[in-house]
Amino acid sequence: MERRAVYRNKVLPWLLIGPQLLLVLVFFYWPTSQALYWAFTLEQPWGGGNLWAGLDNFLYIFRDDRYWGTVLRSAFYALAATGLSMLVALTLASFVDRALKGTKLFQSVFIWPYAIAAPAAGVAFRFIFSPEAGLVGAVNDIWPGIWDPATNGMHALAMVIVCHAWLGIGYNFVFFLAALQMIPRSINEAGAMDGARPFRRMLDLQLPLIAPTAFFLLIMNIISSFTDSFGLIDTMTEGGPIGQTEVMVYKIYVDGFKGLDYSGAAAQSIVLMLLVIGLTFVQFKWVERRVHYN
């Protein structure tokens, strides 16, 4: 029998959800409404109100080649960071699921990076990847100049992607491990008895069964890649060198707070929001068709 909590006092439920509703209103709906207002208006240079601009702000950014460069860069960033993070997390979860020695320790250690703030991780990785004194920069002692994220845009972008993927590994690991442990042991044992190697059992047996979890993580990781990369880029590269690590969310900050183009930045934020919503819709509409929940 289904049990439900019934409140005789009709005011009490609203009091309980009131703080959450207030947070959502203040930190989501209100900023969104202000961004919509700014996106369709143009602030006068010395104040005195806003002028209606219609779609001019959107047309301006769509005609900007630099903006389209950030869009393509953001897409590559999202795909690379998501793929790398999920692949490593699934590999680690597969080893831990096999009950290797030290499994309990691994379960606790692998989740620790997720608790680290992005700016703190960015500072740490900036030192690790430093071409002068970092651990990765040690390769310059063998091949001088082979690694230099300060002047090479691809090196800088790879550095940020690796850091972003590292931060998400713990989150993905927990979900993958939980999904793998829900698979009946008899299925893996039957595959082993039929002569299937561990990698083949992962592809043919385990991956189809954990597809719903993988689909959920795919959505969450892509959203995170588009929206949560600001802290890393700001502390590691500041969009450099020469804008080669400038993604959509960071360009909003640069144009709005450094360039003081609030209307253009607001228009970019609306485009980013619509892009994330569109990608999520596409994933639910077409990608989810390959996901089986039974």
PDB file of C-alpha atoms in Angstrom:
ATOM      1  CA  MET A   1       0.000   0.000   0.000  1.00  0.00           C
ATOM      2  CA  GLU A   2       1.307   3.416  -0.951  1.00  0.00           C
ATOM      3  CA  ARG A   3       1.859   5.755   1.970  1.00  0.00           C
ATOM      4  CA  ARG A   4       1.655   9.514   1.723  1.00  0.00           C
ATOM      5  CA  ALA A   5       2.381  12.276   4.156  1.00  0.00           C
ATOM      6  CA  VAL A   6      -0.729  14.366   4.741  1.00  0.00           C
ATOM      7  CA  TYR A   7      -0.444  17.830   6.246  1.00  0.00           C
ATOM      8  CA  ARG A   8      -3.532  19.018   8.041  1.00  0.00           C
ATOM      9  CA  ASN A   9      -2.066  22.509   8.227  1.00  0.00           C
ATOM     10  CA  LYS A  10      -2.050  23.829   4.656  1.00  0.00           C
ATOM     11  CA  VAL A  11       0.489  26.522   5.502  1.00  0.00           C
ATOM     12  CA  LEU A  12       3.180  24.135   6.773  1.00  0.00           C
ATOM     13  CA  PRO A  13       4.086  22.584   3.358  1.00  0.00           C
ATOM     14  CA  TRP A  14       4.636  26.052   1.893  1.00  0.00           C
ATOM     15  CA  LEU A  15       6.810  27.000   4.833  1.00  0.00           C
ATOM     16  CA  LEU A  16       8.922  23.872   4.300  1.00  0.00           C
ATOM     17  CA  ILE A  17       9.469  24.435   0.572  1.00  0.00           C
ATOM     18  CA  GLY A  18       9.584  28.223   0.901  1.00  0.00           C
ATOM     19  CA  PRO A  19      13.393  28.509   1.340  1.00  0.00           C
ATOM     20  CA  GLN A  20      14.025  26.314  -1.704  1.00  0.00           C
ATOM     21  CA  LEU A  21      11.540  28.256  -3.814  1.00  0.00           C
ATOM     22  CA  LEU A  22      13.155  31.498  -2.699  1.00  0.00           C
ATOM     23  CA  LEU A  23      16.608  30.265  -3.709  1.00  0.00           C
ATOM     24  CA  VAL A  24      15.364  29.159  -7.128  1.00  0.00           C
ATOM     25  CA  LEU A  25      13.592  32.483  -7.648  1.00  0.00           C
ATOM     26  CA  VAL A  26      16.523  34.648  -6.563  1.00  0.00           C
ATOM     27  CA  PHE A  27      19.376  32.698  -8.182  1.00  0.00           C
ATOM     28  CA  PHE A  28      17.692  31.321 -11.332  1.00  0.00           C
ATOM     29  CA  TYR A  29      14.456  32.949 -12.464  1.00  0.00           C
ATOM     30  CA  TRP A  30      15.394  36.497 -11.535  1.00  0.00           C
ATOM     31  CA  PRO A  31      18.834  36.431 -13.265  1.00  0.00           C
ATOM     32  CA  THR A  32      17.254  34.733 -16.279  1.00  0.00           C
ATOM     33  CA  SER A  33      14.603  37.421 -16.575  1.00  0.00           C
ATOM     34  CA  GLN A  34      17.252  40.139 -16.286  1.00  0.00           C
ATOM     35  CA  ALA A  35      19.370  38.455 -18.964  1.00  0.00           C
ATOM     36  CA  LEU A  36      16.364  38.361 -21.282  1.00  0.00           C
ATOM     37  CA  TYR A  37      15.770  42.060 -20.666  1.00  0.00           C
ATOM     38  CA  TRP A  38      19.398  42.991 -21.302  1.00  0.00           C
ATOM     39  CA  ALA A  39      19.590  40.791 -24.417  1.00  0.00           C
ATOM     40  CA  PHE A  40      16.857  42.750 -26.200  1.00  0.00           C
ATOM     41  CA  THR A  41      17.921  46.201 -25.051  1.00  0.00           C
ATOM     42  CA  LEU A  42      21.007  48.386 -25.329  1.00  0.00           C
ATOM     43  CA  GLU A  43      22.430  50.268 -22.392  1.00  0.00           C
ATOM     44  CA  GLN A  44      23.294  53.882 -23.047  1.00  0.00           C
ATOM     45  CA  PRO A  45      27.016  54.695 -22.554  1.00  0.00           C
ATOM     46  CA  TRP A  46      26.513  56.944 -19.510  1.00  0.00           C
ATOM     47  CA  GLY A  47      23.347  55.449 -18.077  1.00  0.00           C
ATOM     48  CA  GLY A  48      19.923  57.002 -18.305  1.00  0.00           C
ATOM     49  CA  GLY A  49      17.957  53.875 -19.137  1.00  0.00           C
ATOM     50  CA  ASN A  50      18.006  51.240 -21.851  1.00  0.00           C
ATOM     51  CA  LEU A  51      17.048  51.501 -25.502  1.00  0.00           C
ATOM     52  CA  TRP A  52      15.063  48.774 -27.217  1.00  0.00           C
ATOM     53  CA  ALA A  53      17.361  46.901 -29.624  1.00  0.00           C
ATOM     54  CA  GLY A  54      15.251  43.959 -30.668  1.00  0.00           C
ATOM     55  CA  LEU A  55      17.375  41.233 -32.233  1.00  0.00           C
ATOM     56  CA  ASP A  56      20.334  43.504 -32.939  1.00  0.00           C
ATOM     57  CA  ASN A  57      22.446  42.045 -30.119  1.00  0.00           C
ATOM     58  CA  PHE A  58      21.897  38.514 -31.416  1.00  0.00           C
ATOM     59  CA  LEU A  59      22.587  39.498 -35.022  1.00  0.00           C
ATOM     60  CA  TYR A  60      25.804  41.181 -33.946  1.00  0.00           C
ATOM     61  CA  ILE A  61      27.195  38.100 -32.185  1.00  0.00           C
ATOM     62  CA  PHE A  62      26.081  35.776 -34.979  1.00  0.00           C
ATOM     63  CA  ARG A  63      28.060  37.875 -37.461  1.00  0.00           C
ATOM     64  CA  ASP A  64      31.177  37.698 -35.307  1.00  0.00           C
ATOM     65  CA  ASP A  65      33.650  35.041 -36.499  1.00  0.00           C
ATOM     66  CA  ARG A  66      35.324  35.077 -33.105  1.00  0.00           C
ATOM     67  CA  TYR A  67      32.040  34.070 -31.456  1.00  0.00           C
ATOM     68  CA  TRP A  68      31.592  31.095 -33.790  1.00  0.00           C
ATOM     69  CA  GLY A  69      35.147  30.096 -32.941  1.00  0.00           C
ATOM     70  CA  THR A  70      34.178  29.914 -29.263  1.00  0.00           C
ATOM     71  CA  VAL A  71      31.113  27.823 -30.166  1.00  0.00           C
ATOM     72  CA  LEU A  72      33.198  25.252 -32.044  1.00  0.00           C
ATOM     73  CA  ARG A  73      35.818  25.298 -29.300  1.00  0.00           C
ATOM     74  CA  SER A  74      33.131  24.753 -26.662  1.00  0.00           C
ATOM     75  CA  ALA A  75      31.723  21.783 -28.579  1.00  0.00           C
ATOM     76  CA  PHE A  76      35.152  20.186 -28.887  1.00  0.00           C
ATOM     77  CA  TYR A  77      35.850  20.916 -25.213  1.00  0.00           C
ATOM     78  CA  ALA A  78      32.564  19.308 -24.145  1.00  0.00           C
ATOM     79  CA  LEU A  79      33.035  16.169 -26.245  1.00  0.00           C
ATOM     80  CA  ALA A  80      36.675  15.670 -25.246  1.00  0.00           C
ATOM     81  CA  ALA A  81      36.195  16.318 -21.519  1.00  0.00           C
ATOM     82  CA  THR A  82      33.039  14.190 -21.354  1.00  0.00           C
ATOM     83  CA  GLY A  83      34.539  11.289 -23.287  1.00  0.00           C
ATOM     84  CA  LEU A  84      37.783  11.262 -21.334  1.00  0.00           C
ATOM     85  CA  SER A  85      36.106  11.551 -17.934  1.00  0.00           C
ATOM     86  CA  MET A  86      33.514   8.837 -18.589  1.00  0.00           C
ATOM     87  CA  LEU A  87      36.034   6.460 -20.167  1.00  0.00           C
ATOM     88  CA  VAL A  88      38.472   6.684 -17.249  1.00  0.00           C
ATOM     89  CA  ALA A  89      35.655   6.457 -14.699  1.00  0.00           C
ATOM     90  CA  LEU A  90      34.186   3.374 -16.376  1.00  0.00           C
ATOM     91  CA  THR A  91      37.620   1.729 -16.483  1.00  0.00           C
ATOM     92  CA  LEU A  92      38.216   2.386 -12.779  1.00  0.00           C
ATOM     93  CA  ALA A  93      34.713   1.207 -11.876  1.00  0.00           C
ATOM     94  CA  SER A  94      35.262  -2.010 -13.845  1.00  0.00           C
ATOM     95  CA  PHE A  95      38.419  -2.817 -11.885  1.00  0.00           C
ATOM     96  CA  VAL A  96      36.828  -1.967  -8.545  1.00  0.00           C
ATOM     97  CA  ASP A  97      33.748  -4.028  -9.427  1.00  0.00           C
ATOM     98  CA  ARG A  98      35.980  -7.077  -9.861  1.00  0.00           C
ATOM     99  CA  ALA A  99      36.746  -6.906  -6.121  1.00  0.00           C
ATOM    100  CA  LEU A 100      40.481  -6.468  -6.527  1.00  0.00           C
ATOM    101  CA  LYS A 101      42.701  -5.995  -3.495  1.00  0.00           C
ATOM    102  CA  GLY A 102      42.190  -2.586  -1.933  1.00  0.00           C
ATOM    103  CA  THR A 103      38.731  -2.060  -3.444  1.00  0.00           C
ATOM    104  CA  LYS A 104      37.334  -0.304  -0.371  1.00  0.00           C
ATOM    105  CA  LEU A 105      40.228   2.140  -0.399  1.00  0.00           C
ATOM    106  CA  PHE A 106      39.768   2.838  -4.110  1.00  0.00           C
ATOM    107  CA  GLN A 107      36.062   3.570  -3.633  1.00  0.00           C
ATOM    108  CA  SER A 108      36.839   6.356  -1.180  1.00  0.00           C
ATOM    109  CA  VAL A 109      39.926   7.753  -2.935  1.00  0.00           C
ATOM    110  CA  PHE A 110      38.406   8.035  -6.404  1.00  0.00           C
ATOM    111  CA  ILE A 111      35.578  10.313  -5.208  1.00  0.00           C
ATOM    112  CA  TRP A 112      37.872  12.851  -3.509  1.00  0.00           C
ATOM    113  CA  PRO A 113      38.607  14.980  -6.632  1.00  0.00           C
ATOM    114  CA  TYR A 114      34.898  15.771  -6.987  1.00  0.00           C
ATOM    115  CA  ALA A 115      35.022  17.630  -3.658  1.00  0.00           C
ATOM    116  CA  ILE A 116      37.749  19.996  -4.892  1.00  0.00           C
ATOM    117  CA  ALA A 117      36.637  23.413  -6.139  1.00  0.00           C
ATOM    118  CA  ALA A 118      37.388  24.046  -9.801  1.00  0.00           C
ATOM    119  CA  PRO A 119      39.580  27.139  -9.210  1.00  0.00           C
ATOM    120  CA  ALA A 120      41.677  25.221  -6.659  1.00  0.00           C
ATOM    121  CA  ALA A 121      42.126  22.336  -9.083  1.00  0.00           C
ATOM    122  CA  GLY A 122      42.970  24.809 -11.829  1.00  0.00           C
ATOM    123  CA  VAL A 123      45.776  26.350  -9.769  1.00  0.00           C
ATOM    124  CA  ALA A 124      47.173  22.899  -8.936  1.00  0.00           C
ATOM    125  CA  PHE A 125      47.089  21.713 -12.549  1.00  0.00           C
ATOM    126  CA  ARG A 126      48.617  24.972 -13.716  1.00  0.00           C
ATOM    127  CA  PHE A 127      51.697  24.156 -11.638  1.00  0.00           C
ATOM    128  CA  ILE A 128      51.649  20.486 -12.671  1.00  0.00           C
ATOM    129  CA  PHE A 129      51.564  21.406 -16.371  1.00  0.00           C
ATOM    130  CA  SER A 130      53.965  24.324 -16.069  1.00  0.00           C
ATOM    131  CA  PRO A 131      56.573  24.101 -18.870  1.00  0.00           C
ATOM    132  CA  GLU A 132      59.287  25.498 -16.608  1.00  0.00           C
ATOM    133  CA  ALA A 133      58.973  23.501 -13.383  1.00  0.00           C
ATOM    134  CA  GLY A 134      55.898  21.277 -13.603  1.00  0.00           C
ATOM    135  CA  LEU A 135      55.835  17.492 -13.696  1.00  0.00           C
ATOM    136  CA  VAL A 136      54.583  17.412 -17.276  1.00  0.00           C
ATOM    137  CA  GLY A 137      57.009  20.182 -18.225  1.00  0.00           C
ATOM    138  CA  ALA A 138      59.850  17.799 -17.450  1.00  0.00           C
ATOM    139  CA  VAL A 139      59.485  16.449 -20.993  1.00  0.00           C
ATOM    140  CA  ASN A 140      61.043  19.728 -22.148  1.00  0.00           C
ATOM    141  CA  ASP A 141      64.304  18.503 -20.662  1.00  0.00           C
ATOM    142  CA  ILE A 142      64.204  15.653 -23.161  1.00  0.00           C
ATOM    143  CA  TRP A 143      62.630  17.482 -26.117  1.00  0.00           C
ATOM    144  CA  PRO A 144      63.068  21.233 -25.605  1.00  0.00           C
ATOM    145  CA  GLY A 145      59.945  23.200 -26.449  1.00  0.00           C
ATOM    146  CA  ILE A 146      57.701  20.174 -27.015  1.00  0.00           C
ATOM    147  CA  TRP A 147      55.309  21.307 -24.268  1.00  0.00           C
ATOM    148  CA  ASP A 148      54.381  24.974 -23.831  1.00  0.00           C
ATOM    149  CA  PRO A 149      50.746  25.792 -22.992  1.00  0.00           C
ATOM    150  CA  ALA A 150      51.687  29.456 -22.533  1.00  0.00           C
ATOM    151  CA  THR A 151      52.200  29.912 -26.287  1.00  0.00           C
ATOM    152  CA  ASN A 152      50.564  26.853 -27.885  1.00  0.00           C
ATOM    153  CA  GLY A 153      46.769  26.981 -27.934  1.00  0.00           C
ATOM    154  CA  MET A 154      46.299  23.226 -28.417  1.00  0.00           C
ATOM    155  CA  HIS A 155      48.538  22.499 -25.443  1.00  0.00           C
ATOM    156  CA  ALA A 156      46.615  24.953 -23.272  1.00  0.00           C
ATOM    157  CA  LEU A 157      43.242  23.558 -24.343  1.00  0.00           C
ATOM    158  CA  ALA A 158      44.408  19.985 -23.696  1.00  0.00           C
ATOM    159  CA  MET A 159      45.596  21.028 -20.233  1.00  0.00           C
ATOM    160  CA  VAL A 160      42.185  22.472 -19.321  1.00  0.00           C
ATOM    161  CA  ILE A 161      40.332  19.471 -20.761  1.00  0.00           C
ATOM    162  CA  VAL A 162      42.422  17.032 -18.711  1.00  0.00           C
ATOM    163  CA  CYS A 163      41.759  19.021 -15.547  1.00  0.00           C
ATOM    164  CA  HIS A 164      38.020  19.196 -16.218  1.00  0.00           C
ATOM    165  CA  ALA A 165      37.871  15.467 -16.928  1.00  0.00           C
ATOM    166  CA  TRP A 166      39.835  14.712 -13.752  1.00  0.00           C
ATOM    167  CA  LEU A 167      37.351  16.676 -11.652  1.00  0.00           C
ATOM    168  CA  GLY A 168      34.420  14.672 -13.034  1.00  0.00           C
ATOM    169  CA  ILE A 169      35.958  11.210 -12.780  1.00  0.00           C
ATOM    170  CA  GLY A 170      34.900  10.713  -9.155  1.00  0.00           C
ATOM    171  CA  TYR A 171      31.268  11.635  -9.863  1.00  0.00           C
ATOM    172  CA  ASN A 172      31.093   9.339 -12.883  1.00  0.00           C
ATOM    173  CA  PHE A 173      32.925   6.584 -11.037  1.00  0.00           C
ATOM    174  CA  VAL A 174      30.339   6.380  -8.248  1.00  0.00           C
ATOM    175  CA  PHE A 175      27.434   6.051 -10.690  1.00  0.00           C
ATOM    176  CA  PHE A 176      29.209   3.529 -12.919  1.00  0.00           C
ATOM    177  CA  LEU A 177      30.236   1.398  -9.947  1.00  0.00           C
ATOM    178  CA  ALA A 178      26.697   1.406  -8.553  1.00  0.00           C
ATOM    179  CA  ALA A 179      25.320   0.386 -11.953  1.00  0.00           C
ATOM    180  CA  LEU A 180      27.869  -2.410 -12.394  1.00  0.00           C
ATOM    181  CA  GLN A 181      27.156  -3.783  -8.936  1.00  0.00           C
ATOM    182  CA  MET A 182      23.455  -3.966  -9.768  1.00  0.00           C
ATOM    183  CA  ILE A 183      24.175  -6.450 -12.561  1.00  0.00           C
ATOM    184  CA  PRO A 184      23.563 -10.029 -11.362  1.00  0.00           C
ATOM    185  CA  ARG A 185      26.818 -11.933 -10.970  1.00  0.00           C
ATOM    186  CA  SER A 186      25.277 -14.881 -12.796  1.00  0.00           C
ATOM    187  CA  ILE A 187      25.304 -12.916 -16.055  1.00  0.00           C
ATOM    188  CA  ASN A 188      29.047 -12.266 -15.912  1.00  0.00           C
ATOM    189  CA  GLU A 189      29.707 -15.816 -14.786  1.00  0.00           C
ATOM    190  CA  ALA A 190      27.689 -17.177 -17.713  1.00  0.00           C
ATOM    191  CA  GLY A 191      29.686 -15.019 -20.117  1.00  0.00           C
ATOM    192  CA  ALA A 192      32.947 -16.224 -18.579  1.00  0.00           C
ATOM    193  CA  MET A 193      31.854 -19.849 -18.894  1.00  0.00           C
ATOM    194  CA  ASP A 194      31.135 -19.244 -22.584  1.00  0.00           C
ATOM    195  CA  GLY A 195      34.726 -18.145 -23.010  1.00  0.00           C
ATOM    196  CA  ALA A 196      34.204 -14.377 -23.264  1.00  0.00           C
ATOM    197  CA  ARG A 197      37.164 -12.308 -22.098  1.00  0.00           C
ATOM    198  CA  PRO A 198      36.594  -9.433 -19.604  1.00  0.00           C
ATOM    199  CA  PHE A 199      36.678  -6.772 -22.328  1.00  0.00           C
ATOM    200  CA  ARG A 200      34.190  -8.685 -24.460  1.00  0.00           C
ATOM    201  CA  ARG A 201      31.901  -9.182 -21.471  1.00  0.00           C
ATOM    202  CA  MET A 202      32.039  -5.442 -20.831  1.00  0.00           C
ATOM    203  CA  LEU A 203      31.039  -4.615 -24.414  1.00  0.00           C
ATOM    204  CA  ASP A 204      28.354  -7.263 -24.937  1.00  0.00           C
ATOM    205  CA  LEU A 205      26.894  -7.738 -21.449  1.00  0.00           C
ATOM    206  CA  GLN A 206      27.654  -4.948 -19.037  1.00  0.00           C
ATOM    207  CA  LEU A 207      27.488  -1.831 -21.242  1.00  0.00           C
ATOM    208  CA  PRO A 208      23.939  -2.538 -22.534  1.00  0.00           C
ATOM    209  CA  LEU A 209      22.764  -3.123 -18.969  1.00  0.00           C
ATOM    210  CA  ILE A 210      24.263   0.111 -17.612  1.00  0.00           C
ATOM    211  CA  ALA A 211      23.128   2.165 -20.625  1.00  0.00           C
ATOM    212  CA  PRO A 212      20.580   4.198 -18.586  1.00  0.00           C
ATOM    213  CA  THR A 213      23.314   5.257 -16.169  1.00  0.00           C
ATOM    214  CA  ALA A 214      25.687   6.091 -19.015  1.00  0.00           C
ATOM    215  CA  PHE A 215      22.971   8.149 -20.694  1.00  0.00           C
ATOM    216  CA  PHE A 216      22.353  10.117 -17.495  1.00  0.00           C
ATOM    217  CA  LEU A 217      26.071  10.769 -17.050  1.00  0.00           C
ATOM    218  CA  LEU A 218      26.402  11.815 -20.690  1.00  0.00           C
ATOM    219  CA  ILE A 219      23.802  14.540 -20.214  1.00  0.00           C
ATOM    220  CA  MET A 220      25.229  15.752 -16.897  1.00  0.00           C
ATOM    221  CA  ASN A 221      28.810  15.819 -18.184  1.00  0.00           C
ATOM    222  CA  ILE A 222      27.969  17.728 -21.353  1.00  0.00           C
ATOM    223  CA  ILE A 223      25.989  20.321 -19.397  1.00  0.00           C
ATOM    224  CA  SER A 224      28.877  20.640 -16.947  1.00  0.00           C
ATOM    225  CA  SER A 225      31.387  21.053 -19.780  1.00  0.00           C
ATOM    226  CA  PHE A 226      29.451  23.969 -21.239  1.00  0.00           C
ATOM    227  CA  THR A 227      28.644  25.758 -17.988  1.00  0.00           C
ATOM    228  CA  ASP A 228      31.248  24.833 -15.338  1.00  0.00           C
ATOM    229  CA  SER A 229      34.459  25.448 -17.264  1.00  0.00           C
ATOM    230  CA  PHE A 230      34.765  29.098 -16.254  1.00  0.00           C
ATOM    231  CA  GLY A 231      36.648  28.515 -12.988  1.00  0.00           C
ATOM    232  CA  LEU A 232      39.257  26.307 -14.640  1.00  0.00           C
ATOM    233  CA  ILE A 233      39.896  28.569 -17.620  1.00  0.00           C
ATOM    234  CA  ASP A 234      40.042  31.718 -15.501  1.00  0.00           C
ATOM    235  CA  THR A 235      42.683  30.278 -13.161  1.00  0.00           C
ATOM    236  CA  MET A 236      44.670  28.278 -15.720  1.00  0.00           C
ATOM    237  CA  THR A 237      44.787  30.262 -18.963  1.00  0.00           C
ATOM    238  CA  GLU A 238      42.457  33.305 -18.726  1.00  0.00           C
ATOM    239  CA  GLY A 239      41.294  32.386 -22.219  1.00  0.00           C
ATOM    240  CA  GLY A 240      44.790  32.502 -23.711  1.00  0.00           C
ATOM    241  CA  PRO A 241      46.987  32.173 -25.500  1.00  0.00           C
ATOM    242  CA  ILE A 242      45.344  34.644 -27.912  1.00  0.00           C
ATOM    243  CA  GLY A 243      41.860  33.355 -27.077  1.00  0.00           C
ATOM    244  CA  GLN A 244      42.632  29.724 -27.929  1.00  0.00           C
ATOM    245  CA  THR A 245      40.980  28.461 -24.727  1.00  0.00           C
ATOM    246  CA  GLU A 246      38.121  30.959 -24.729  1.00  0.00           C
ATOM    247  CA  VAL A 247      34.857  29.002 -24.601  1.00  0.00           C
ATOM    248  CA  MET A 248      31.323  30.372 -24.635  1.00  0.00           C
ATOM    249  CA  VAL A 249      30.888  30.795 -20.899  1.00  0.00           C
ATOM    250  CA  TYR A 250      34.237  32.564 -20.550  1.00  0.00           C
ATOM    251  CA  LYS A 251      33.554  34.903 -23.479  1.00  0.00           C
ATOM    252  CA  ILE A 252      30.362  35.989 -21.700  1.00  0.00           C
ATOM    253  CA  TYR A 253      32.497  37.014 -18.734  1.00  0.00           C
ATOM    254  CA  VAL A 254      35.105  38.773 -20.878  1.00  0.00           C
ATOM    255  CA  ASP A 255      32.574  40.759 -22.904  1.00  0.00           C
ATOM    256  CA  GLY A 256      30.320  41.554 -19.957  1.00  0.00           C
ATOM    257  CA  PHE A 257      32.724  42.342 -17.121  1.00  0.00           C
ATOM    258  CA  LYS A 258      35.888  43.357 -18.970  1.00  0.00           C
ATOM    259  CA  GLY A 259      34.424  44.807 -22.138  1.00  0.00           C
ATOM    260  CA  LEU A 260      31.347  46.209 -20.301  1.00  0.00           C
ATOM    261  CA  ASP A 261      29.122  45.014 -23.145  1.00  0.00           C
ATOM    262  CA  TYR A 262      26.303  43.867 -20.882  1.00  0.00           C
ATOM    263  CA  SER A 263      23.729  43.567 -23.640  1.00  0.00           C
ATOM    264  CA  GLY A 264      25.978  41.480 -25.864  1.00  0.00           C
ATOM    265  CA  ALA A 265      26.999  39.267 -22.958  1.00  0.00           C
ATOM    266  CA  ALA A 266      23.348  38.785 -22.006  1.00  0.00           C
ATOM    267  CA  ALA A 267      22.533  37.745 -25.584  1.00  0.00           C
ATOM    268  CA  GLN A 268      25.396  35.242 -25.489  1.00  0.00           C
ATOM    269  CA  SER A 269      24.122  33.810 -22.200  1.00  0.00           C
ATOM    270  CA  ILE A 270      20.671  33.291 -23.722  1.00  0.00           C
ATOM    271  CA  VAL A 271      22.235  31.523 -26.714  1.00  0.00           C
ATOM    272  CA  LEU A 272      24.267  29.306 -24.379  1.00  0.00           C
ATOM    273  CA  MET A 273      21.165  28.433 -22.366  1.00  0.00           C
ATOM    274  CA  LEU A 274      19.208  27.571 -25.517  1.00  0.00           C
ATOM    275  CA  LEU A 275      22.141  25.520 -26.826  1.00  0.00           C
ATOM    276  CA  VAL A 276      22.315  23.438 -23.639  1.00  0.00           C
ATOM    277  CA  ILE A 277      18.539  22.952 -23.668  1.00  0.00           C
ATOM    278  CA  GLY A 278      18.679  21.963 -27.345  1.00  0.00           C
ATOM    279  CA  LEU A 279      21.476  19.451 -26.807  1.00  0.00           C
ATOM    280  CA  THR A 280      19.578  17.908 -23.905  1.00  0.00           C
ATOM    281  CA  PHE A 281      16.445  17.664 -26.047  1.00  0.00           C
ATOM    282  CA  VAL A 282      18.373  16.019 -28.882  1.00  0.00           C
ATOM    283  CA  GLN A 283      19.866  13.482 -26.492  1.00  0.00           C
ATOM    284  CA  PHE A 284      16.468  12.579 -25.053  1.00  0.00           C
ATOM    285  CA  LYS A 285      14.864  12.524 -28.495  1.00  0.00           C
ATOM    286  CA  TRP A 286      17.391  10.403 -30.406  1.00  0.00           C
ATOM    287  CA  VAL A 287      20.144   9.071 -28.145  1.00  0.00           C
ATOM    288  CA  GLU A 288      17.717   7.707 -25.552  1.00  0.00           C
ATOM    289  CA  ARG A 289      16.186   5.474 -28.228  1.00  0.00           C
ATOM    290  CA  ARG A 290      19.253   3.260 -27.932  1.00  0.00           C
ATOM    291  CA  VAL A 291      18.844   3.024 -24.174  1.00  0.00           C
ATOM    292  CA  HIS A 292      16.907   0.074 -22.785  1.00  0.00           C
ATOM    293  CA  TYR A 293      15.566   0.264 -19.260  1.00  0.00           C
ATOM    294  CA  ASN A 294      14.338  -3.339 -19.014  1.00  0.00           C
TER     295      ASN A 294
END
